[in-house]
Amino acid sequence: MNCTFCDTNKIKETTTNYERNIKGVKYIIRNVPALFCETCGDYYFDDKIVKFIKNEFIKKENNQEDKFVRITNYEDLKNM
């Protein structure tokens, strides 16, 4: 696989934070599996992981009291 930004093939598997602002709430999910370009520093998330985060985590969190920041680990999210 080549990087879609810089077109090099220096891509490695890693984990990173996935951050998203939704309705004034910042969601931070730590240790999310991702691909990382060692040349330009761009991260790529698998579509299935992004769908899972959006559909499961955010849906469950909508039932909780309002907060400005919600943080969890990816592995904990999978076990909710």
PDB file of N, CA and C in Angstrom:
ATOM      1  N   MET A   1       0.837  -1.176   0.000  1.00  0.00           N
ATOM      2  CA  MET A   1       0.000   0.000   0.000  1.00  0.00           C
ATOM      3  C   MET A   1       0.884   1.241   0.000  1.00  0.00           C
ATOM      4  N   ASN A   2       0.513   2.207  -0.814  1.00  0.00           N
ATOM      5  CA  ASN A   2       1.206   3.488  -0.823  1.00  0.00           C
ATOM      6  C   ASN A   2       0.371   4.539  -0.110  1.00  0.00           C
ATOM      7  N   CYS A   3       1.040   5.495   0.478  1.00  0.00           N
ATOM      8  CA  CYS A   3       0.372   6.607   1.149  1.00  0.00           C
ATOM      9  C   CYS A   3      -0.396   7.426   0.112  1.00  0.00           C
ATOM     10  N   THR A   4      -1.630   7.761   0.415  1.00  0.00           N
ATOM     11  CA  THR A   4      -2.431   8.547  -0.529  1.00  0.00           C
ATOM     12  C   THR A   4      -2.007  10.011  -0.553  1.00  0.00           C
ATOM     13  N   PHE A   5      -1.253  10.444   0.447  1.00  0.00           N
ATOM     14  CA  PHE A   5      -0.811  11.836   0.487  1.00  0.00           C
ATOM     15  C   PHE A   5       0.540  12.025  -0.200  1.00  0.00           C
ATOM     16  N   CYS A   6       1.544  11.223   0.179  1.00  0.00           N
ATOM     17  CA  CYS A   6       2.894  11.431  -0.361  1.00  0.00           C
ATOM     18  C   CYS A   6       3.343  10.323  -1.319  1.00  0.00           C
ATOM     19  N   ASP A   7       2.547   9.269  -1.465  1.00  0.00           N
ATOM     20  CA  ASP A   7       2.761   8.173  -2.417  1.00  0.00           C
ATOM     21  C   ASP A   7       3.973   7.286  -2.104  1.00  0.00           C
ATOM     22  N   THR A   8       4.521   7.341  -0.894  1.00  0.00           N
ATOM     23  CA  THR A   8       5.593   6.413  -0.541  1.00  0.00           C
ATOM     24  C   THR A   8       4.973   5.122   0.000  1.00  0.00           C
ATOM     25  N   ASN A   9       5.786   4.095   0.109  1.00  0.00           N
ATOM     26  CA  ASN A   9       5.284   2.814   0.616  1.00  0.00           C
ATOM     27  C   ASN A   9       5.794   2.515   2.029  1.00  0.00           C
ATOM     28  N   LYS A  10       6.162   3.530   2.767  1.00  0.00           N
ATOM     29  CA  LYS A  10       6.667   3.351   4.135  1.00  0.00           C
ATOM     30  C   LYS A  10       5.509   3.417   5.126  1.00  0.00           C
ATOM     31  N   ILE A  11       4.625   2.421   5.044  1.00  0.00           N
ATOM     32  CA  ILE A  11       3.428   2.344   5.877  1.00  0.00           C
ATOM     33  C   ILE A  11       3.638   1.237   6.907  1.00  0.00           C
ATOM     34  N   LYS A  12       3.311   1.532   8.172  1.00  0.00           N
ATOM     35  CA  LYS A  12       3.426   0.496   9.201  1.00  0.00           C
ATOM     36  C   LYS A  12       2.160   0.471  10.051  1.00  0.00           C
ATOM     37  N   GLU A  13       1.891  -0.698  10.639  1.00  0.00           N
ATOM     38  CA  GLU A  13       0.756  -0.845  11.548  1.00  0.00           C
ATOM     39  C   GLU A  13       1.140  -0.296  12.911  1.00  0.00           C
ATOM     40  N   THR A  14       0.200   0.413  13.532  1.00  0.00           N
ATOM     41  CA  THR A  14       0.437   1.019  14.838  1.00  0.00           C
ATOM     42  C   THR A  14      -0.909   1.259  15.518  1.00  0.00           C
ATOM     43  N   THR A  15      -0.895   1.967  16.609  1.00  0.00           N
ATOM     44  CA  THR A  15      -2.128   2.443  17.236  1.00  0.00           C
ATOM     45  C   THR A  15      -1.979   3.939  17.487  1.00  0.00           C
ATOM     46  N   THR A  16      -3.099   4.632  17.527  1.00  0.00           N
ATOM     47  CA  THR A  16      -3.103   6.069  17.782  1.00  0.00           C
ATOM     48  C   THR A  16      -4.449   6.470  18.358  1.00  0.00           C
ATOM     49  N   ASN A  17      -4.596   7.720  18.684  1.00  0.00           N
ATOM     50  CA  ASN A  17      -5.876   8.221  19.171  1.00  0.00           C
ATOM     51  C   ASN A  17      -6.785   8.570  17.996  1.00  0.00           C
ATOM     52  N   TYR A  18      -8.075   8.301  18.160  1.00  0.00           N
ATOM     53  CA  TYR A  18      -9.097   8.725  17.200  1.00  0.00           C
ATOM     54  C   TYR A  18      -9.889   9.819  17.894  1.00  0.00           C
ATOM     55  N   GLU A  19      -9.890  11.017  17.314  1.00  0.00           N
ATOM     56  CA  GLU A  19     -10.566  12.153  17.936  1.00  0.00           C
ATOM     57  C   GLU A  19     -11.633  12.693  17.001  1.00  0.00           C
ATOM     58  N   ARG A  20     -12.759  13.069  17.596  1.00  0.00           N
ATOM     59  CA  ARG A  20     -13.892  13.567  16.808  1.00  0.00           C
ATOM     60  C   ARG A  20     -14.722  14.512  17.667  1.00  0.00           C
ATOM     61  N   ASN A  21     -15.163  15.618  17.118  1.00  0.00           N
ATOM     62  CA  ASN A  21     -16.081  16.531  17.794  1.00  0.00           C
ATOM     63  C   ASN A  21     -17.485  16.317  17.247  1.00  0.00           C
ATOM     64  N   ILE A  22     -18.426  16.010  18.134  1.00  0.00           N
ATOM     65  CA  ILE A  22     -19.812  15.787  17.739  1.00  0.00           C
ATOM     66  C   ILE A  22     -20.710  16.541  18.706  1.00  0.00           C
ATOM     67  N   LYS A  23     -21.483  17.447  18.172  1.00  0.00           N
ATOM     68  CA  LYS A  23     -22.434  18.230  18.972  1.00  0.00           C
ATOM     69  C   LYS A  23     -21.769  18.873  20.187  1.00  0.00           C
ATOM     70  N   GLY A  24     -20.582  19.421  19.994  1.00  0.00           N
ATOM     71  CA  GLY A  24     -19.895  20.117  21.070  1.00  0.00           C
ATOM     72  C   GLY A  24     -19.169  19.231  22.060  1.00  0.00           C
ATOM     73  N   VAL A  25     -19.198  17.927  21.834  1.00  0.00           N
ATOM     74  CA  VAL A  25     -18.507  16.985  22.722  1.00  0.00           C
ATOM     75  C   VAL A  25     -17.309  16.410  21.977  1.00  0.00           C
ATOM     76  N   LYS A  26     -16.146  16.432  22.617  1.00  0.00           N
ATOM     77  CA  LYS A  26     -14.948  15.859  22.015  1.00  0.00           C
ATOM     78  C   LYS A  26     -14.807  14.415  22.469  1.00  0.00           C
ATOM     79  N   TYR A  27     -14.780  13.500  21.524  1.00  0.00           N
ATOM     80  CA  TYR A  27     -14.590  12.075  21.791  1.00  0.00           C
ATOM     81  C   TYR A  27     -13.140  11.728  21.492  1.00  0.00           C
ATOM     82  N   ILE A  28     -12.484  11.047  22.427  1.00  0.00           N
ATOM     83  CA  ILE A  28     -11.117  10.585  22.230  1.00  0.00           C
ATOM     84  C   ILE A  28     -11.083   9.099  22.551  1.00  0.00           C
ATOM     85  N   ILE A  29     -10.732   8.294  21.560  1.00  0.00           N
ATOM     86  CA  ILE A  29     -10.587   6.856  21.761  1.00  0.00           C
ATOM     87  C   ILE A  29      -9.100   6.553  21.586  1.00  0.00           C
ATOM     88  N   ARG A  30      -8.490   6.041  22.634  1.00  0.00           N
ATOM     89  CA  ARG A  30      -7.049   5.771  22.627  1.00  0.00           C
ATOM     90  C   ARG A  30      -6.754   4.383  22.083  1.00  0.00           C
ATOM     91  N   ASN A  31      -5.555   4.238  21.549  1.00  0.00           N
ATOM     92  CA  ASN A  31      -5.018   2.940  21.110  1.00  0.00           C
ATOM     93  C   ASN A  31      -5.844   2.285  20.010  1.00  0.00           C
ATOM     94  N   VAL A  32      -6.304   3.078  19.054  1.00  0.00           N
ATOM     95  CA  VAL A  32      -7.076   2.557  17.930  1.00  0.00           C
ATOM     96  C   VAL A  32      -6.100   2.043  16.873  1.00  0.00           C
ATOM     97  N   PRO A  33      -6.307   0.811  16.368  1.00  0.00           N
ATOM     98  CA  PRO A  33      -5.439   0.301  15.302  1.00  0.00           C
ATOM     99  C   PRO A  33      -5.485   1.223  14.080  1.00  0.00           C
ATOM    100  N   ALA A  34      -4.312   1.473  13.506  1.00  0.00           N
ATOM    101  CA  ALA A  34      -4.222   2.364  12.352  1.00  0.00           C
ATOM    102  C   ALA A  34      -2.985   2.015  11.535  1.00  0.00           C
ATOM    103  N   LEU A  35      -2.936   2.561  10.343  1.00  0.00           N
ATOM    104  CA  LEU A  35      -1.732   2.512   9.524  1.00  0.00           C
ATOM    105  C   LEU A  35      -1.102   3.897   9.578  1.00  0.00           C
ATOM    106  N   PHE A  36       0.232   3.940   9.580  1.00  0.00           N
ATOM    107  CA  PHE A  36       0.954   5.200   9.722  1.00  0.00           C
ATOM    108  C   PHE A  36       2.007   5.315   8.632  1.00  0.00           C
ATOM    109  N   CYS A  37       2.041   6.461   7.954  1.00  0.00           N
ATOM    110  CA  CYS A  37       3.073   6.721   6.948  1.00  0.00           C
ATOM    111  C   CYS A  37       4.281   7.324   7.648  1.00  0.00           C
ATOM    112  N   GLU A  38       5.398   6.616   7.581  1.00  0.00           N
ATOM    113  CA  GLU A  38       6.622   7.081   8.234  1.00  0.00           C
ATOM    114  C   GLU A  38       7.243   8.280   7.525  1.00  0.00           C
ATOM    115  N   THR A  39       6.838   8.537   6.288  1.00  0.00           N
ATOM    116  CA  THR A  39       7.404   9.655   5.534  1.00  0.00           C
ATOM    117  C   THR A  39       6.708  10.974   5.851  1.00  0.00           C
ATOM    118  N   CYS A  40       5.376  10.994   5.756  1.00  0.00           N
ATOM    119  CA  CYS A  40       4.657  12.265   5.937  1.00  0.00           C
ATOM    120  C   CYS A  40       3.881  12.356   7.248  1.00  0.00           C
ATOM    121  N   GLY A  41       3.745  11.229   7.968  1.00  0.00           N
ATOM    122  CA  GLY A  41       3.063  11.261   9.261  1.00  0.00           C
ATOM    123  C   GLY A  41       1.555  11.136   9.199  1.00  0.00           C
ATOM    124  N   ASP A  42       1.008  10.771   8.046  1.00  0.00           N
ATOM    125  CA  ASP A  42      -0.443  10.622   7.911  1.00  0.00           C
ATOM    126  C   ASP A  42      -0.890   9.282   8.498  1.00  0.00           C
ATOM    127  N   TYR A  43      -2.093   9.269   9.115  1.00  0.00           N
ATOM    128  CA  TYR A  43      -2.684   8.056   9.680  1.00  0.00           C
ATOM    129  C   TYR A  43      -3.878   7.628   8.851  1.00  0.00           C
ATOM    130  N   TYR A  44      -4.095   6.309   8.768  1.00  0.00           N
ATOM    131  CA  TYR A  44      -5.241   5.743   8.065  1.00  0.00           C
ATOM    132  C   TYR A  44      -5.969   4.794   8.999  1.00  0.00           C
ATOM    133  N   PHE A  45      -7.297   4.951   9.095  1.00  0.00           N
ATOM    134  CA  PHE A  45      -8.128   4.066   9.904  1.00  0.00           C
ATOM    135  C   PHE A  45      -8.950   3.180   8.982  1.00  0.00           C
ATOM    136  N   ASP A  46      -9.060   1.902   9.335  1.00  0.00           N
ATOM    137  CA  ASP A  46      -9.910   0.974   8.600  1.00  0.00           C
ATOM    138  C   ASP A  46     -11.362   1.437   8.699  1.00  0.00           C
ATOM    139  N   ASP A  47     -12.089   1.374   7.586  1.00  0.00           N
ATOM    140  CA  ASP A  47     -13.493   1.803   7.564  1.00  0.00           C
ATOM    141  C   ASP A  47     -14.339   1.067   8.593  1.00  0.00           C
ATOM    142  N   LYS A  48     -14.060  -0.219   8.803  1.00  0.00           N
ATOM    143  CA  LYS A  48     -14.831  -1.002   9.779  1.00  0.00           C
ATOM    144  C   LYS A  48     -14.636  -0.464  11.198  1.00  0.00           C
ATOM    145  N   ILE A  49     -13.429  -0.052  11.523  1.00  0.00           N
ATOM    146  CA  ILE A  49     -13.149   0.492  12.852  1.00  0.00           C
ATOM    147  C   ILE A  49     -13.866   1.821  13.041  1.00  0.00           C
ATOM    148  N   VAL A  50     -13.828   2.672  12.034  1.00  0.00           N
ATOM    149  CA  VAL A  50     -14.503   3.971  12.128  1.00  0.00           C
ATOM    150  C   VAL A  50     -16.011   3.777  12.276  1.00  0.00           C
ATOM    151  N   LYS A  51     -16.593   2.860  11.499  1.00  0.00           N
ATOM    152  CA  LYS A  51     -18.033   2.574  11.618  1.00  0.00           C
ATOM    153  C   LYS A  51     -18.368   2.058  13.006  1.00  0.00           C
ATOM    154  N   PHE A  52     -17.540   1.161  13.525  1.00  0.00           N
ATOM    155  CA  PHE A  52     -17.762   0.614  14.860  1.00  0.00           C
ATOM    156  C   PHE A  52     -17.761   1.728  15.903  1.00  0.00           C
ATOM    157  N   ILE A  53     -16.777   2.595  15.835  1.00  0.00           N
ATOM    158  CA  ILE A  53     -16.693   3.694  16.795  1.00  0.00           C
ATOM    159  C   ILE A  53     -17.932   4.571  16.707  1.00  0.00           C
ATOM    160  N   LYS A  54     -18.311   4.947  15.508  1.00  0.00           N
ATOM    161  CA  LYS A  54     -19.472   5.822  15.338  1.00  0.00           C
ATOM    162  C   LYS A  54     -20.758   5.147  15.788  1.00  0.00           C
ATOM    163  N   ASN A  55     -20.969   3.916  15.375  1.00  0.00           N
ATOM    164  CA  ASN A  55     -22.242   3.237  15.650  1.00  0.00           C
ATOM    165  C   ASN A  55     -22.382   2.762  17.083  1.00  0.00           C
ATOM    166  N   GLU A  56     -21.342   2.247  17.669  1.00  0.00           N
ATOM    167  CA  GLU A  56     -21.438   1.652  18.998  1.00  0.00           C
ATOM    168  C   GLU A  56     -21.111   2.628  20.117  1.00  0.00           C
ATOM    169  N   PHE A  57     -19.949   3.208  20.072  1.00  0.00           N
ATOM    170  CA  PHE A  57     -19.511   4.068  21.166  1.00  0.00           C
ATOM    171  C   PHE A  57     -20.374   5.315  21.283  1.00  0.00           C
ATOM    172  N   ILE A  58     -20.541   6.033  20.211  1.00  0.00           N
ATOM    173  CA  ILE A  58     -21.275   7.291  20.265  1.00  0.00           C
ATOM    174  C   ILE A  58     -22.740   7.042  20.584  1.00  0.00           C
ATOM    175  N   LYS A  59     -23.321   5.967  20.061  1.00  0.00           N
ATOM    176  CA  LYS A  59     -24.713   5.629  20.368  1.00  0.00           C
ATOM    177  C   LYS A  59     -24.879   5.383  21.865  1.00  0.00           C
ATOM    178  N   LYS A  60     -23.976   4.632  22.472  1.00  0.00           N
ATOM    179  CA  LYS A  60     -24.049   4.346  23.908  1.00  0.00           C
ATOM    180  C   LYS A  60     -23.797   5.597  24.737  1.00  0.00           C
ATOM    181  N   GLU A  61     -22.889   6.427  24.295  1.00  0.00           N
ATOM    182  CA  GLU A  61     -22.543   7.626  25.042  1.00  0.00           C
ATOM    183  C   GLU A  61     -23.659   8.668  24.998  1.00  0.00           C
ATOM    184  N   ASN A  62     -24.515   8.627  23.993  1.00  0.00           N
ATOM    185  CA  ASN A  62     -25.606   9.601  23.901  1.00  0.00           C
ATOM    186  C   ASN A  62     -26.571   9.489  25.066  1.00  0.00           C
ATOM    187  N   ASN A  63     -26.596   8.364  25.737  1.00  0.00           N
ATOM    188  CA  ASN A  63     -27.490   8.171  26.871  1.00  0.00           C
ATOM    189  C   ASN A  63     -26.907   8.690  28.182  1.00  0.00           C
ATOM    190  N   GLN A  64     -25.678   9.167  28.162  1.00  0.00           N
ATOM    191  CA  GLN A  64     -25.041   9.647  29.384  1.00  0.00           C
ATOM    192  C   GLN A  64     -25.197  11.157  29.501  1.00  0.00           C
ATOM    193  N   GLU A  65     -24.939  11.652  30.707  1.00  0.00           N
ATOM    194  CA  GLU A  65     -25.036  13.094  30.933  1.00  0.00           C
ATOM    195  C   GLU A  65     -24.028  13.830  30.064  1.00  0.00           C
ATOM    196  N   ASP A  66     -24.337  15.084  29.777  1.00  0.00           N
ATOM    197  CA  ASP A  66     -23.462  15.876  28.921  1.00  0.00           C
ATOM    198  C   ASP A  66     -22.105  16.105  29.578  1.00  0.00           C
ATOM    199  N   LYS A  67     -21.077  15.967  28.784  1.00  0.00           N
ATOM    200  CA  LYS A  67     -19.708  16.248  29.190  1.00  0.00           C
ATOM    201  C   LYS A  67     -19.043  16.928  28.004  1.00  0.00           C
ATOM    202  N   PHE A  68     -17.926  17.550  28.240  1.00  0.00           N
ATOM    203  CA  PHE A  68     -17.222  18.195  27.146  1.00  0.00           C
ATOM    204  C   PHE A  68     -16.239  17.254  26.454  1.00  0.00           C
ATOM    205  N   VAL A  69     -15.708  16.287  27.206  1.00  0.00           N
ATOM    206  CA  VAL A  69     -14.743  15.347  26.643  1.00  0.00           C
ATOM    207  C   VAL A  69     -15.062  13.951  27.155  1.00  0.00           C
ATOM    208  N   ARG A  70     -15.060  12.986  26.245  1.00  0.00           N
ATOM    209  CA  ARG A  70     -15.244  11.582  26.623  1.00  0.00           C
ATOM    210  C   ARG A  70     -14.049  10.802  26.083  1.00  0.00           C
ATOM    211  N   ILE A  71     -13.411  10.046  26.958  1.00  0.00           N
ATOM    212  CA  ILE A  71     -12.195   9.328  26.591  1.00  0.00           C
ATOM    213  C   ILE A  71     -12.346   7.863  26.978  1.00  0.00           C
ATOM    214  N   THR A  72     -11.919   6.977  26.087  1.00  0.00           N
ATOM    215  CA  THR A  72     -11.877   5.550  26.396  1.00  0.00           C
ATOM    216  C   THR A  72     -10.774   4.898  25.571  1.00  0.00           C
ATOM    217  N   ASN A  73     -10.395   3.688  25.927  1.00  0.00           N
ATOM    218  CA  ASN A  73      -9.458   2.897  25.141  1.00  0.00           C
ATOM    219  C   ASN A  73     -10.233   2.047  24.156  1.00  0.00           C
ATOM    220  N   TYR A  74      -9.647   1.782  23.006  1.00  0.00           N
ATOM    221  CA  TYR A  74     -10.301   0.994  21.968  1.00  0.00           C
ATOM    222  C   TYR A  74     -10.669  -0.394  22.484  1.00  0.00           C
ATOM    223  N   GLU A  75      -9.772  -1.058  23.197  1.00  0.00           N
ATOM    224  CA  GLU A  75     -10.060  -2.400  23.715  1.00  0.00           C
ATOM    225  C   GLU A  75     -11.226  -2.373  24.700  1.00  0.00           C
ATOM    226  N   ASP A  76     -11.303  -1.334  25.542  1.00  0.00           N
ATOM    227  CA  ASP A  76     -12.433  -1.200  26.465  1.00  0.00           C
ATOM    228  C   ASP A  76     -13.726  -0.986  25.698  1.00  0.00           C
ATOM    229  N   LEU A  77     -13.655  -0.231  24.626  1.00  0.00           N
ATOM    230  CA  LEU A  77     -14.824   0.034  23.790  1.00  0.00           C
ATOM    231  C   LEU A  77     -15.357  -1.259  23.185  1.00  0.00           C
ATOM    232  N   LYS A  78     -14.466  -2.132  22.754  1.00  0.00           N
ATOM    233  CA  LYS A  78     -14.884  -3.406  22.167  1.00  0.00           C
ATOM    234  C   LYS A  78     -15.576  -4.292  23.192  1.00  0.00           C
ATOM    235  N   ASN A  79     -15.284  -4.103  24.473  1.00  0.00           N
ATOM    236  CA  ASN A  79     -15.856  -4.939  25.528  1.00  0.00           C
ATOM    237  C   ASN A  79     -17.080  -4.326  26.197  1.00  0.00           C
ATOM    238  N   MET A  80     -17.549  -3.182  25.714  1.00  0.00           N
ATOM    239  CA  MET A  80     -18.724  -2.529  26.318  1.00  0.00           C
ATOM    240  C   MET A  80     -19.974  -3.336  26.068  1.00  0.00           C
TER     241      MET A  80
END
